[in-house]
Coordinates of C-alpha atoms in Angstrom, one line a residue:
Chain A
M35 CA 53.3 -61.6 51.1
P36 CA 51.3 -58.6 50.0
K37 CA 48.0 -57.9 51.8
I38 CA 45.2 -59.0 49.6
I39 CA 42.2 -56.6 49.4
D40 CA 39.2 -57.2 47.3
H41 CA 38.6 -53.7 46.0
D42 CA 34.9 -54.3 45.0
I43 CA 34.1 -55.5 48.5
R44 CA 35.9 -52.5 50.0
R45 CA 34.0 -50.2 47.8
L46 CA 30.8 -51.8 48.8
E47 CA 31.7 -51.5 52.5
I48 CA 32.3 -47.8 52.0
V49 CA 29.0 -47.3 50.2
E50 CA 27.3 -49.2 53.1
A51 CA 29.0 -46.9 55.5
S52 CA 27.7 -43.8 53.7
W53 CA 24.2 -45.3 53.7
Q54 CA 24.5 -45.5 57.5
V55 CA 25.5 -41.9 57.8
I56 CA 22.8 -40.7 55.4
A57 CA 20.2 -42.8 57.3
S58 CA 21.1 -41.3 60.7
E59 CA 22.0 -37.8 59.7
G60 CA 20.6 -37.1 56.3
L61 CA 22.6 -36.2 53.2
E62 CA 23.3 -32.8 54.9
G63 CA 25.3 -34.6 57.5
L64 CA 27.3 -36.7 55.1
T65 CA 31.0 -35.9 55.3
M66 CA 34.1 -37.9 54.1
R67 CA 35.3 -37.9 57.7
K68 CA 32.1 -39.5 59.1
I69 CA 32.0 -42.1 56.4
A70 CA 35.7 -43.0 57.1
K71 CA 34.9 -43.4 60.8
V72 CA 32.0 -45.7 60.1
A73 CA 33.9 -47.7 57.5
G74 CA 36.9 -47.9 59.9
C75 CA 39.5 -46.4 57.6
T76 CA 41.2 -43.0 57.1
T77 CA 39.8 -40.4 54.8
G78 CA 42.9 -40.8 52.7
R79 CA 42.0 -44.5 52.1
L80 CA 38.5 -43.4 51.2
T81 CA 39.6 -41.1 48.4
H82 CA 41.5 -44.1 47.0
Y83 CA 38.0 -45.5 46.1
F84 CA 36.0 -42.3 45.6
A85 CA 37.5 -39.0 44.6
N86 CA 35.0 -36.9 46.5
R87 CA 31.8 -36.7 48.4
E88 CA 29.7 -36.3 45.2
E89 CA 31.1 -39.6 43.7
L90 CA 30.2 -41.4 46.9
V91 CA 26.6 -39.9 47.0
L92 CA 26.1 -41.1 43.4
A93 CA 27.5 -44.6 44.3
A94 CA 25.2 -44.8 47.3
L95 CA 22.2 -43.8 45.1
H96 CA 23.0 -46.3 42.4
A97 CA 23.4 -49.1 45.0
A98 CA 19.9 -48.1 46.4
Y99 CA 18.4 -48.2 42.9
D100 CA 20.0 -51.5 42.1
A101 CA 18.9 -53.1 45.4
A102 CA 15.3 -52.0 44.9
G103 CA 15.3 -52.8 41.2
D104 CA 16.6 -56.3 41.8
R105 CA 13.9 -57.0 44.4
M106 CA 11.2 -55.6 42.0
L107 CA 12.3 -57.9 39.1
Q108 CA 12.4 -60.9 41.5
A109 CA 8.9 -60.1 42.6
R110 CA 7.7 -59.8 39.0
A111 CA 9.3 -63.2 38.1
R112 CA 7.6 -65.0 41.0
E113 CA 4.6 -67.4 40.7
G114 CA 1.2 -66.0 41.1
S115 CA -1.4 -63.9 39.3
A116 CA -0.4 -60.7 37.5
L117 CA -2.3 -58.7 40.1
D118 CA -0.4 -60.4 43.0
R119 CA 2.9 -59.9 41.3
L120 CA 2.2 -56.3 40.6
L121 CA 1.4 -55.6 44.2
A122 CA 4.4 -57.6 45.4
M123 CA 6.6 -55.6 43.0
L124 CA 5.5 -52.2 44.2
E125 CA 5.5 -53.2 47.9
E126 CA 9.3 -53.9 47.4
T127 CA 9.7 -50.2 47.0
L128 CA 7.7 -49.1 50.0
P129 CA 9.4 -48.2 53.3
L130 CA 8.1 -51.3 55.1
D131 CA 11.3 -52.3 56.9
E132 CA 14.5 -50.7 58.1
E133 CA 16.4 -51.6 54.9
R134 CA 13.8 -49.9 52.7
V135 CA 13.5 -46.9 55.0
K136 CA 17.3 -46.4 54.5
E137 CA 16.9 -46.5 50.7
W138 CA 14.1 -43.9 50.9
K139 CA 16.4 -41.7 52.9
I140 CA 18.9 -41.8 50.2
W141 CA 16.3 -41.0 47.6
I142 CA 14.9 -38.1 49.6
G143 CA 18.4 -36.7 50.1
F144 CA 19.1 -37.2 46.4
W145 CA 15.9 -35.3 45.4
G146 CA 17.0 -32.4 47.5
V147 CA 20.2 -32.2 45.5
A148 CA 18.7 -33.1 42.1
M149 CA 16.3 -30.1 42.2
N150 CA 19.3 -27.8 41.7
D151 CA 21.5 -30.1 39.6
N152 CA 20.4 -30.7 36.1
P153 CA 22.3 -33.9 35.3
L154 CA 20.9 -35.5 38.5
A155 CA 17.4 -34.3 37.6
I156 CA 17.7 -36.0 34.2
E157 CA 18.9 -39.1 36.0
N158 CA 15.9 -39.0 38.2
D159 CA 13.6 -38.9 35.1
A160 CA 15.5 -41.8 33.5
R161 CA 15.0 -43.9 36.6
H162 CA 11.3 -43.2 36.6
T163 CA 11.1 -44.0 32.9
R164 CA 12.7 -47.4 33.5
W165 CA 10.4 -48.0 36.5
R166 CA 7.3 -47.2 34.4
E167 CA 8.5 -49.5 31.6
A168 CA 9.0 -52.4 34.1
L169 CA 5.4 -52.1 35.1
L170 CA 3.8 -52.0 31.6
P171 CA 4.1 -55.8 30.7
L172 CA 2.2 -56.8 34.0
L173 CA -0.5 -54.1 33.4
E174 CA -1.0 -55.3 29.9
S175 CA -1.3 -58.9 31.0
I176 CA -3.9 -57.9 33.6
N177 CA -6.1 -56.4 30.9
P178 CA -4.9 -55.4 27.4
A179 CA -7.6 -52.8 27.2
L180 CA -6.1 -50.8 30.1
D181 CA -4.2 -47.6 29.4
A182 CA -1.1 -49.1 30.8
T183 CA 1.0 -45.9 30.9
Y184 CA -1.7 -44.0 32.8
E185 CA -2.1 -46.8 35.3
A186 CA 1.6 -47.1 35.8
D187 CA 1.8 -43.3 36.4
R188 CA -1.0 -43.5 39.0
L189 CA 0.7 -46.3 40.8
I190 CA 4.1 -44.6 40.7
G191 CA 2.4 -41.5 42.0
I192 CA 1.0 -43.4 45.0
V193 CA 4.3 -45.1 45.8
D194 CA 6.3 -41.9 45.5
G195 CA 3.7 -39.6 47.2
L196 CA 2.3 -41.7 50.0
G197 CA 5.5 -43.8 50.3
L198 CA 7.4 -40.5 50.9
Q199 CA 5.1 -39.5 53.8
A200 CA 5.5 -43.0 55.3
A201 CA 9.3 -42.9 54.8
I202 CA 9.6 -39.5 56.6
H203 CA 7.5 -40.9 59.5
P204 CA 7.0 -44.7 59.3
T205 CA 4.1 -44.8 61.7
P206 CA 1.6 -47.7 61.5
E207 CA -1.0 -45.2 60.2
N208 CA 1.2 -43.9 57.4
L209 CA 2.4 -47.4 56.4
T210 CA -1.1 -48.9 56.5
R211 CA -2.4 -46.0 54.3
V212 CA 0.1 -46.5 51.5
R213 CA -0.3 -50.3 51.5
E214 CA -4.1 -50.1 51.5
V215 CA -4.4 -47.5 48.8
L216 CA -2.0 -49.4 46.7
A217 CA -3.7 -52.8 47.2
R218 CA -7.1 -51.3 46.5
Q219 CA -6.1 -49.5 43.4
I220 CA -4.4 -52.7 42.1
A221 CA -7.5 -54.8 43.0
A222 CA -9.6 -52.4 41.0
L223 CA -7.5 -53.0 37.9
G224 CA -8.6 -56.7 37.9
R225 CA -12.3 -55.5 37.8
S226 CA -11.7 -53.0 35.0
Chain J
M120 CA 12.9 11.2 64.8
P121 CA 13.5 7.4 65.2
K122 CA 13.6 5.3 62.2
I123 CA 10.3 3.4 61.8
I124 CA 10.6 -0.2 60.8
D125 CA 7.7 -2.5 60.3
H126 CA 8.9 -5.6 62.0
D127 CA 6.4 -7.9 60.3
I128 CA 7.4 -6.6 56.9
R129 CA 11.1 -7.0 57.7
R130 CA 10.5 -10.5 58.9
L131 CA 8.7 -11.3 55.7
E132 CA 11.6 -9.9 53.6
I133 CA 14.0 -12.1 55.4
V134 CA 11.8 -15.2 54.8
E135 CA 11.6 -14.2 51.1
A136 CA 15.4 -13.9 51.1
S137 CA 15.8 -17.4 52.5
W138 CA 13.3 -18.8 49.9
Q139 CA 15.5 -17.3 47.2
V140 CA 18.6 -19.0 48.7
I141 CA 16.8 -22.4 49.1
A142 CA 15.5 -22.1 45.5
S143 CA 18.9 -21.5 44.0
E144 CA 21.1 -23.6 46.3
G145 CA 18.8 -26.0 48.2
L146 CA 18.4 -26.2 51.9
E147 CA 22.0 -27.5 52.1
G148 CA 23.3 -24.2 50.8
L149 CA 21.2 -22.1 53.3
T150 CA 23.4 -20.2 55.6
M151 CA 22.7 -17.1 57.7
R152 CA 25.4 -15.2 55.9
K153 CA 23.8 -15.9 52.4
I154 CA 20.3 -14.9 53.7
A155 CA 21.7 -11.7 55.1
K156 CA 23.4 -10.9 51.8
V157 CA 20.2 -11.4 49.8
A158 CA 18.1 -9.5 52.4
G159 CA 20.6 -6.7 52.4
C160 CA 21.4 -6.7 56.1
T161 CA 24.0 -7.9 58.5
T162 CA 23.8 -11.4 60.1
G163 CA 23.5 -9.6 63.4
R164 CA 20.4 -7.9 62.2
L165 CA 19.0 -11.2 61.0
T166 CA 19.3 -12.8 64.5
H167 CA 17.2 -10.0 65.8
Y168 CA 14.3 -11.6 63.9
F169 CA 15.3 -15.2 63.9
A170 CA 17.5 -16.8 66.6
N171 CA 19.1 -19.3 64.3
R172 CA 19.0 -21.1 60.9
E173 CA 16.4 -23.6 62.1
E174 CA 13.9 -21.0 63.1
L175 CA 14.3 -19.4 59.7
V176 CA 13.8 -22.7 57.9
L177 CA 10.6 -23.3 59.9
A178 CA 9.4 -19.8 59.1
A179 CA 10.1 -20.3 55.4
L180 CA 8.2 -23.6 55.5
H181 CA 5.2 -22.1 57.2
A182 CA 5.1 -19.2 54.7
A183 CA 5.1 -21.8 51.9
Y184 CA 2.3 -23.8 53.5
D185 CA 0.3 -20.7 54.1
A186 CA 0.7 -19.4 50.6
A187 CA -0.3 -22.7 49.0
G188 CA -3.1 -23.2 51.6
D189 CA -4.6 -19.8 50.9
R190 CA -4.6 -20.4 47.1
M191 CA -6.3 -23.8 47.7
L192 CA -9.0 -22.3 49.8
Q193 CA -9.6 -19.5 47.3
A194 CA -9.9 -22.1 44.5
R195 CA -12.4 -24.1 46.5
A196 CA -14.5 -21.1 47.1
R197 CA -14.7 -20.1 43.4
E198 CA -17.7 -20.5 41.2
G199 CA -18.1 -23.7 39.2
S200 CA -18.8 -27.4 39.6
A201 CA -17.3 -29.4 42.5
L202 CA -15.2 -31.3 40.0
D203 CA -13.8 -28.1 38.5
R204 CA -13.1 -26.6 41.9
L205 CA -11.4 -29.8 43.1
L206 CA -9.1 -29.8 40.0
A207 CA -8.4 -26.0 40.4
M208 CA -7.6 -26.6 44.1
L209 CA -5.1 -29.3 43.5
E210 CA -3.5 -27.5 40.5
E211 CA -2.6 -24.7 43.0
T212 CA -0.2 -27.1 44.7
L213 CA 1.5 -28.3 41.5
P214 CA 4.9 -26.8 40.4
L215 CA 3.3 -25.1 37.3
D216 CA 5.1 -21.7 37.7
E217 CA 8.2 -20.3 39.2
E218 CA 6.5 -19.4 42.5
R219 CA 5.2 -22.9 43.0
V220 CA 8.5 -24.5 42.0
K221 CA 10.1 -22.4 44.7
E222 CA 7.5 -23.7 47.3
W223 CA 8.2 -27.2 46.2
K224 CA 12.0 -26.7 46.7
I225 CA 11.2 -25.7 50.3
W226 CA 9.1 -28.8 50.9
I227 CA 11.7 -31.1 49.4
G228 CA 14.4 -29.5 51.5
F229 CA 12.1 -29.8 54.5
W230 CA 11.4 -33.5 53.9
G231 CA 15.2 -34.1 53.8
V232 CA 15.4 -32.7 57.3
A233 CA 12.1 -34.1 58.7
M234 CA 13.1 -37.7 58.0
N235 CA 15.7 -37.4 60.8
D236 CA 13.8 -35.0 63.0
N237 CA 10.7 -36.4 64.8
P238 CA 8.9 -33.1 65.6
L239 CA 9.2 -32.0 61.9
A240 CA 8.0 -35.5 60.8
I241 CA 4.9 -35.0 63.1
E242 CA 4.4 -31.6 61.6
N243 CA 4.5 -33.1 58.1
D244 CA 1.8 -35.6 59.1
A245 CA -0.4 -32.8 60.5
R246 CA -0.1 -30.8 57.3
H247 CA -1.2 -33.8 55.3
T248 CA -4.1 -34.4 57.6
R249 CA -5.3 -30.8 57.2
W250 CA -4.9 -31.1 53.4
R251 CA -6.9 -34.4 53.3
E252 CA -9.7 -32.8 55.4
A253 CA -9.8 -29.8 53.1
L254 CA -10.6 -32.1 50.2
L255 CA -13.3 -34.2 51.9
P256 CA -16.2 -31.7 51.6
L257 CA -15.7 -31.4 47.8
L258 CA -15.4 -35.1 47.3
E259 CA -18.5 -35.7 49.3
S260 CA -20.5 -33.1 47.3
I261 CA -19.3 -34.8 44.0
N262 CA -20.8 -38.1 45.1
P263 CA -21.8 -39.0 48.7
A264 CA -21.3 -42.7 47.9
L265 CA -17.6 -42.1 47.3
D266 CA -15.1 -43.3 49.9
A267 CA -13.9 -39.7 50.3
T268 CA -10.8 -40.5 52.5
Y269 CA -9.5 -43.1 50.0
E270 CA -10.1 -40.7 47.1
A271 CA -8.4 -37.8 48.9
D272 CA -5.4 -40.1 49.7
R273 CA -5.1 -41.1 46.0
L274 CA -5.2 -37.5 44.9
I275 CA -2.6 -36.4 47.5
G276 CA -0.5 -39.4 46.4
I277 CA -0.6 -38.2 42.7
V278 CA 0.2 -34.5 43.7
D279 CA 3.0 -35.5 46.1
G280 CA 4.5 -38.2 43.9
L281 CA 4.1 -37.0 40.3
G282 CA 4.3 -33.3 41.5
L283 CA 7.6 -34.1 43.2
Q284 CA 9.2 -35.4 39.9
A285 CA 7.9 -32.4 38.1
A286 CA 9.3 -30.0 40.7
I287 CA 12.7 -31.7 40.5
H288 CA 12.7 -31.3 36.7
P289 CA 9.9 -29.0 35.5
T290 CA 10.0 -30.3 31.9
P291 CA 6.9 -30.0 29.7
E292 CA 6.7 -33.8 29.8
N293 CA 6.8 -34.1 33.6
L294 CA 4.3 -31.2 34.0
T295 CA 1.9 -32.5 31.4
R296 CA 2.0 -36.0 33.0
V297 CA 1.0 -34.8 36.5
R298 CA -1.7 -32.5 35.2
E299 CA -3.2 -35.1 32.9
V300 CA -3.2 -37.9 35.4
L301 CA -4.8 -35.6 38.0
A302 CA -7.5 -34.3 35.6
R303 CA -8.3 -37.8 34.4
Q304 CA -8.6 -39.2 37.9
I305 CA -10.9 -36.3 39.0
A306 CA -13.0 -36.6 35.8
A307 CA -13.5 -40.3 36.7
L308 CA -14.9 -39.3 40.1
G309 CA -17.8 -37.6 38.3
R310 CA -18.7 -40.8 36.5
S311 CA -18.4 -43.0 39.6

């Protein structure tokens, strides 16, 4: 009987393995050999799923996007006021636990590559456009008179800017700062 | 007669050379060999000034901090209203020209390393603390009733977050976004 392997599961395991390497050594330390070691397979086996390191980096990035995107949409669909859901949605993207710190490390590594790689830079813009668009309906339901695009941009700025500092160094001080600034800015939207 | 070399100037030239390499290839592409080539010297000569790549990365980073910090302090000391000076000060840190895009590339590369290097992560916090403190006097002079720390954090979030996206891809759209959001948020401080 031939050995049955679920290719999608194997791909996912390899992506998970590369997340682990990125999280502990940064994108700089990501080699096919290290990923193969963590995934428990040969590098030859690895190239069966991903032709090269770049393909794997992109797959890891997309998996991080999808995971964060799914959590955000789930938070948006929950019960509660629009203000509460907006806060819950954005907190899903903050580096508040080990899993999300890992996602941030992938993003930071990705930005380091994207700044010198035009297709990746365009991809980064597209991701931010989708993110902005996902926030607009909630902002409009909080108050139709708001300039929803401006408010979305300010919130994204706080998440990306203060979230970045907290992801680099997830101290209680850095984590409290980004959560408090975000909560306060969202609360102010309800009084606008 | 012995050849006279100004060591400080030579050091600066080497730091400039590593900026150029980081700007075109990212921190990942920074090797002693490439820096030596751009600086027009041997790698042996290079190690006379910097023991290793890590020392050079730190020197490049400090030079970027210092350049941006000097411009910010100059902007703060200029004539004009506190609101105008605050805007001018923060615009000095945005990736609005080639020089500042280069500084951003060094920071982005640095963040990629700092997330897995505790002393560098602490250094990043210290830099942000100094930055926040440099903004407080202006914010307090705009309106003593403001929560200056909160306002400084929000402004830093916008600069780091939206500035980052603009640095990765300095399109007119991304540059206009960060400038407009920043200008609008500062203008609102004057009406608070």
